[in-house]
Short mmCIF file of C-alpha atoms and ligand atoms in Angstrom, two decimals:
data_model
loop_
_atom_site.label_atom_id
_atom_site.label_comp_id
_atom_site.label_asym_id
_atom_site.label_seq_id
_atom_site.Cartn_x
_atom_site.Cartn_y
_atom_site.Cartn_z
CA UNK A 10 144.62 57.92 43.56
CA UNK A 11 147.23 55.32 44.29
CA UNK A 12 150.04 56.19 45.83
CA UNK A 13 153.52 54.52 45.23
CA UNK A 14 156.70 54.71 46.60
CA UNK A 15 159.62 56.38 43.49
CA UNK A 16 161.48 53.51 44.59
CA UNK A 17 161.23 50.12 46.55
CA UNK A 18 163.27 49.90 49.39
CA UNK A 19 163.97 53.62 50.00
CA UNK A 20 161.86 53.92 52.92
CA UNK A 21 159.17 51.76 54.48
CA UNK A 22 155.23 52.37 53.14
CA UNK A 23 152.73 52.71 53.00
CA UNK A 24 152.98 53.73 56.79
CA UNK A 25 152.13 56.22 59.08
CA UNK A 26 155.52 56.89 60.70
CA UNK A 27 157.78 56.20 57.51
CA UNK A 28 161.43 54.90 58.09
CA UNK A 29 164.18 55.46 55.53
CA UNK A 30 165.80 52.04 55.10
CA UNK A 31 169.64 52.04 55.42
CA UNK A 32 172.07 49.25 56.31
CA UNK A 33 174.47 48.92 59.28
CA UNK A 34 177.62 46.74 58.98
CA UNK A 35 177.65 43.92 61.04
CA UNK A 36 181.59 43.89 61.47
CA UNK A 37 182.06 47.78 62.25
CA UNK A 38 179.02 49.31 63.03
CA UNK A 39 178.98 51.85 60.31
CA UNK A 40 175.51 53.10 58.63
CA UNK A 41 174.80 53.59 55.33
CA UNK A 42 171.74 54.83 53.33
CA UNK A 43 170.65 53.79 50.91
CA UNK A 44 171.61 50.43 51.98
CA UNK A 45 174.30 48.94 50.67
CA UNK A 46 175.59 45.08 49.97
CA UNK A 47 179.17 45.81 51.35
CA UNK A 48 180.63 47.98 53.79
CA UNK A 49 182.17 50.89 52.40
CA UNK A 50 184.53 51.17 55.22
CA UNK A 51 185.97 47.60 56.28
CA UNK A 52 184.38 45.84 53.12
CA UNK A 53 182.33 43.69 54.91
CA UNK A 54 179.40 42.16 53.99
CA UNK A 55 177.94 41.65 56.83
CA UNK A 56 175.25 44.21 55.90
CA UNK A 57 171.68 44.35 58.16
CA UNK A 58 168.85 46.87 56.95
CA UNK A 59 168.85 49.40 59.62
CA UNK A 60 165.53 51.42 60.04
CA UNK A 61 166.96 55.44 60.04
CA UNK A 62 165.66 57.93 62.86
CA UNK A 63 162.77 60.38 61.31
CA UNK A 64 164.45 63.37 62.78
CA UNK A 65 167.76 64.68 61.99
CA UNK A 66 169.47 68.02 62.23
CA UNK A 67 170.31 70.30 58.72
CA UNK A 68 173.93 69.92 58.08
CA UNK A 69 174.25 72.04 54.92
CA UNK A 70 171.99 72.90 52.09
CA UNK A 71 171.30 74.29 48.52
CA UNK A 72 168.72 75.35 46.16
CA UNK A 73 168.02 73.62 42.88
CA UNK A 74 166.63 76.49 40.79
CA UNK A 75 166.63 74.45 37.31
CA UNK A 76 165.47 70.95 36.51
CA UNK A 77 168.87 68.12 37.15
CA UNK A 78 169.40 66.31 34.27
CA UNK A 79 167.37 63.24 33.06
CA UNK A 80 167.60 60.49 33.99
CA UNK A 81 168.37 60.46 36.23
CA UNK A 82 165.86 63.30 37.52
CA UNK A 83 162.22 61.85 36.81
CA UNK A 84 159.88 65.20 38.37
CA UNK A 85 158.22 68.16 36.58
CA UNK A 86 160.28 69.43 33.88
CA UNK A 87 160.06 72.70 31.69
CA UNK A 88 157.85 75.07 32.88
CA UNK A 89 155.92 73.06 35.41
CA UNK A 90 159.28 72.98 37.46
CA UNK A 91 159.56 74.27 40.92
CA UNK A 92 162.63 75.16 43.07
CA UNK A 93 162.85 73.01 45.54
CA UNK A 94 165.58 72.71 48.27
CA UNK A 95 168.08 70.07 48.72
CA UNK A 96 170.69 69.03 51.33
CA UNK A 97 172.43 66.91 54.01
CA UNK A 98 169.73 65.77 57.13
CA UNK A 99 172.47 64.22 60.01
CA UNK A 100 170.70 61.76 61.92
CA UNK A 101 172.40 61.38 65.52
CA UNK A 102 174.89 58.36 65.93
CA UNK A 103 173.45 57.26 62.03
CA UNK A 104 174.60 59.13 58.58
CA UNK A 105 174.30 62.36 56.88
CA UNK A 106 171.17 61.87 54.79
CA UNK A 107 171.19 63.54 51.42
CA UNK A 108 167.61 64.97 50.67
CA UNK A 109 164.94 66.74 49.25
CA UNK A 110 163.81 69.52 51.50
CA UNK A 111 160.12 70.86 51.64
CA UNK A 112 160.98 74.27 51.59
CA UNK A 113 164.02 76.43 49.42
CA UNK A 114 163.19 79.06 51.93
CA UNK A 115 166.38 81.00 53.34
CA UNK A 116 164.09 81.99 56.19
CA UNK A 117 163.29 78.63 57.05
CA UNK A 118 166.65 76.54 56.94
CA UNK A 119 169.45 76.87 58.85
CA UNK A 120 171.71 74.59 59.73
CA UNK A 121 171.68 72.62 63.14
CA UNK A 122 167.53 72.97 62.78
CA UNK A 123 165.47 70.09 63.95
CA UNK A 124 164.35 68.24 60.49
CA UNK A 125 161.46 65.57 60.42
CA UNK A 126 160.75 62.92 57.29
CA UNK A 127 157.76 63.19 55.69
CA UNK A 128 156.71 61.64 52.39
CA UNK A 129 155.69 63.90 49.67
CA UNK A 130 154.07 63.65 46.11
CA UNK A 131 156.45 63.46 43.52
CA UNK A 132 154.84 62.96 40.24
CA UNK A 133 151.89 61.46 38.85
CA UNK A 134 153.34 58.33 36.42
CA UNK A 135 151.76 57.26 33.22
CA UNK A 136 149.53 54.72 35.00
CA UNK A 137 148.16 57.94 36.96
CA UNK A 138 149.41 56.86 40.14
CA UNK A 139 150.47 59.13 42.69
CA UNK A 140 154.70 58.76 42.71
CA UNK A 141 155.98 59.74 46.03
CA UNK A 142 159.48 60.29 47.83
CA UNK A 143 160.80 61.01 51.14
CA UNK A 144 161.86 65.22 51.90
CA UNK A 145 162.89 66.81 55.06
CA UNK A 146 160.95 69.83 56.35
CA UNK A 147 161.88 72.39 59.55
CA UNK A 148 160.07 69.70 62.47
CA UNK A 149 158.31 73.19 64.01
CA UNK A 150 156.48 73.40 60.50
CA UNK A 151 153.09 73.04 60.74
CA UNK A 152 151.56 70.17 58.59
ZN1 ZN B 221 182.10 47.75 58.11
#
């Protein structure tokens, strides 16, 4: 099965330490992901792409127990939906990194934890190709 990425230029891949690409502002220093054509603090656009840390610390989190609406949600819908957890990675010196999380386990997530990016499965699209995204998951958690 081929896999491809939900998105281009959300993180690098294929690859077998994956990156999510932001941008950092040439004129203050600021990061941003997703990357962004102008600085959303001093309006420059002096934007670079700016290859994010893998590992971050949980800021805060949630559970989404229904499907989001679509579009712009594209995953399993109805009945073939799973909870999945969702939150705020903050990678050191970078940006807080909103994110699918592997796990929507209470007993697993707390906040300050060491989180690693991984890339998951997503959804299969109508080609049959494997769709797959970027998630955090607790960086003790066994593969
Ligand atoms: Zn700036």
């Amino acid at each position: 099965m081929t896999q491809v990425p939900v998105a281009d230029g959300i993180f690098t891949w294929p690859s077998a330490e994956p990156q999510l690409i932001g941008s950092q502002c040439g004129e203050c220093g600021i990061v941003t992901f997703p990357s962004q054509d102008s600085c959303p603090r001093c309006a420059s656009t002096a934007m670079a792409e700016h290859l994010l840390a893998r590992r971050g610390t949980l800021w805060a989190w949630t559970t989404q127990d229904f499907p989001p609406p679509s579009p712009p949600y594209a995953g399993a819908g109805g009945k073939a939906f799973e909870p999945f957890g969702v939150g705020y990675v903050e990678l050191p010196g970078e940006v807080k990194v909103e994110t699918r999380l592997t796990t929507a386990d209470p007993n697993e997530l707390t906040p300050g934890i060491d989180m690693e990016l991984v890339i998951v499965p997503f959804r299969t699209d109508d080609e049959g190709n494997e769709v797959v995204t970027f998630a955090f998951r607790p960086a003790g958690e066994a593969s």
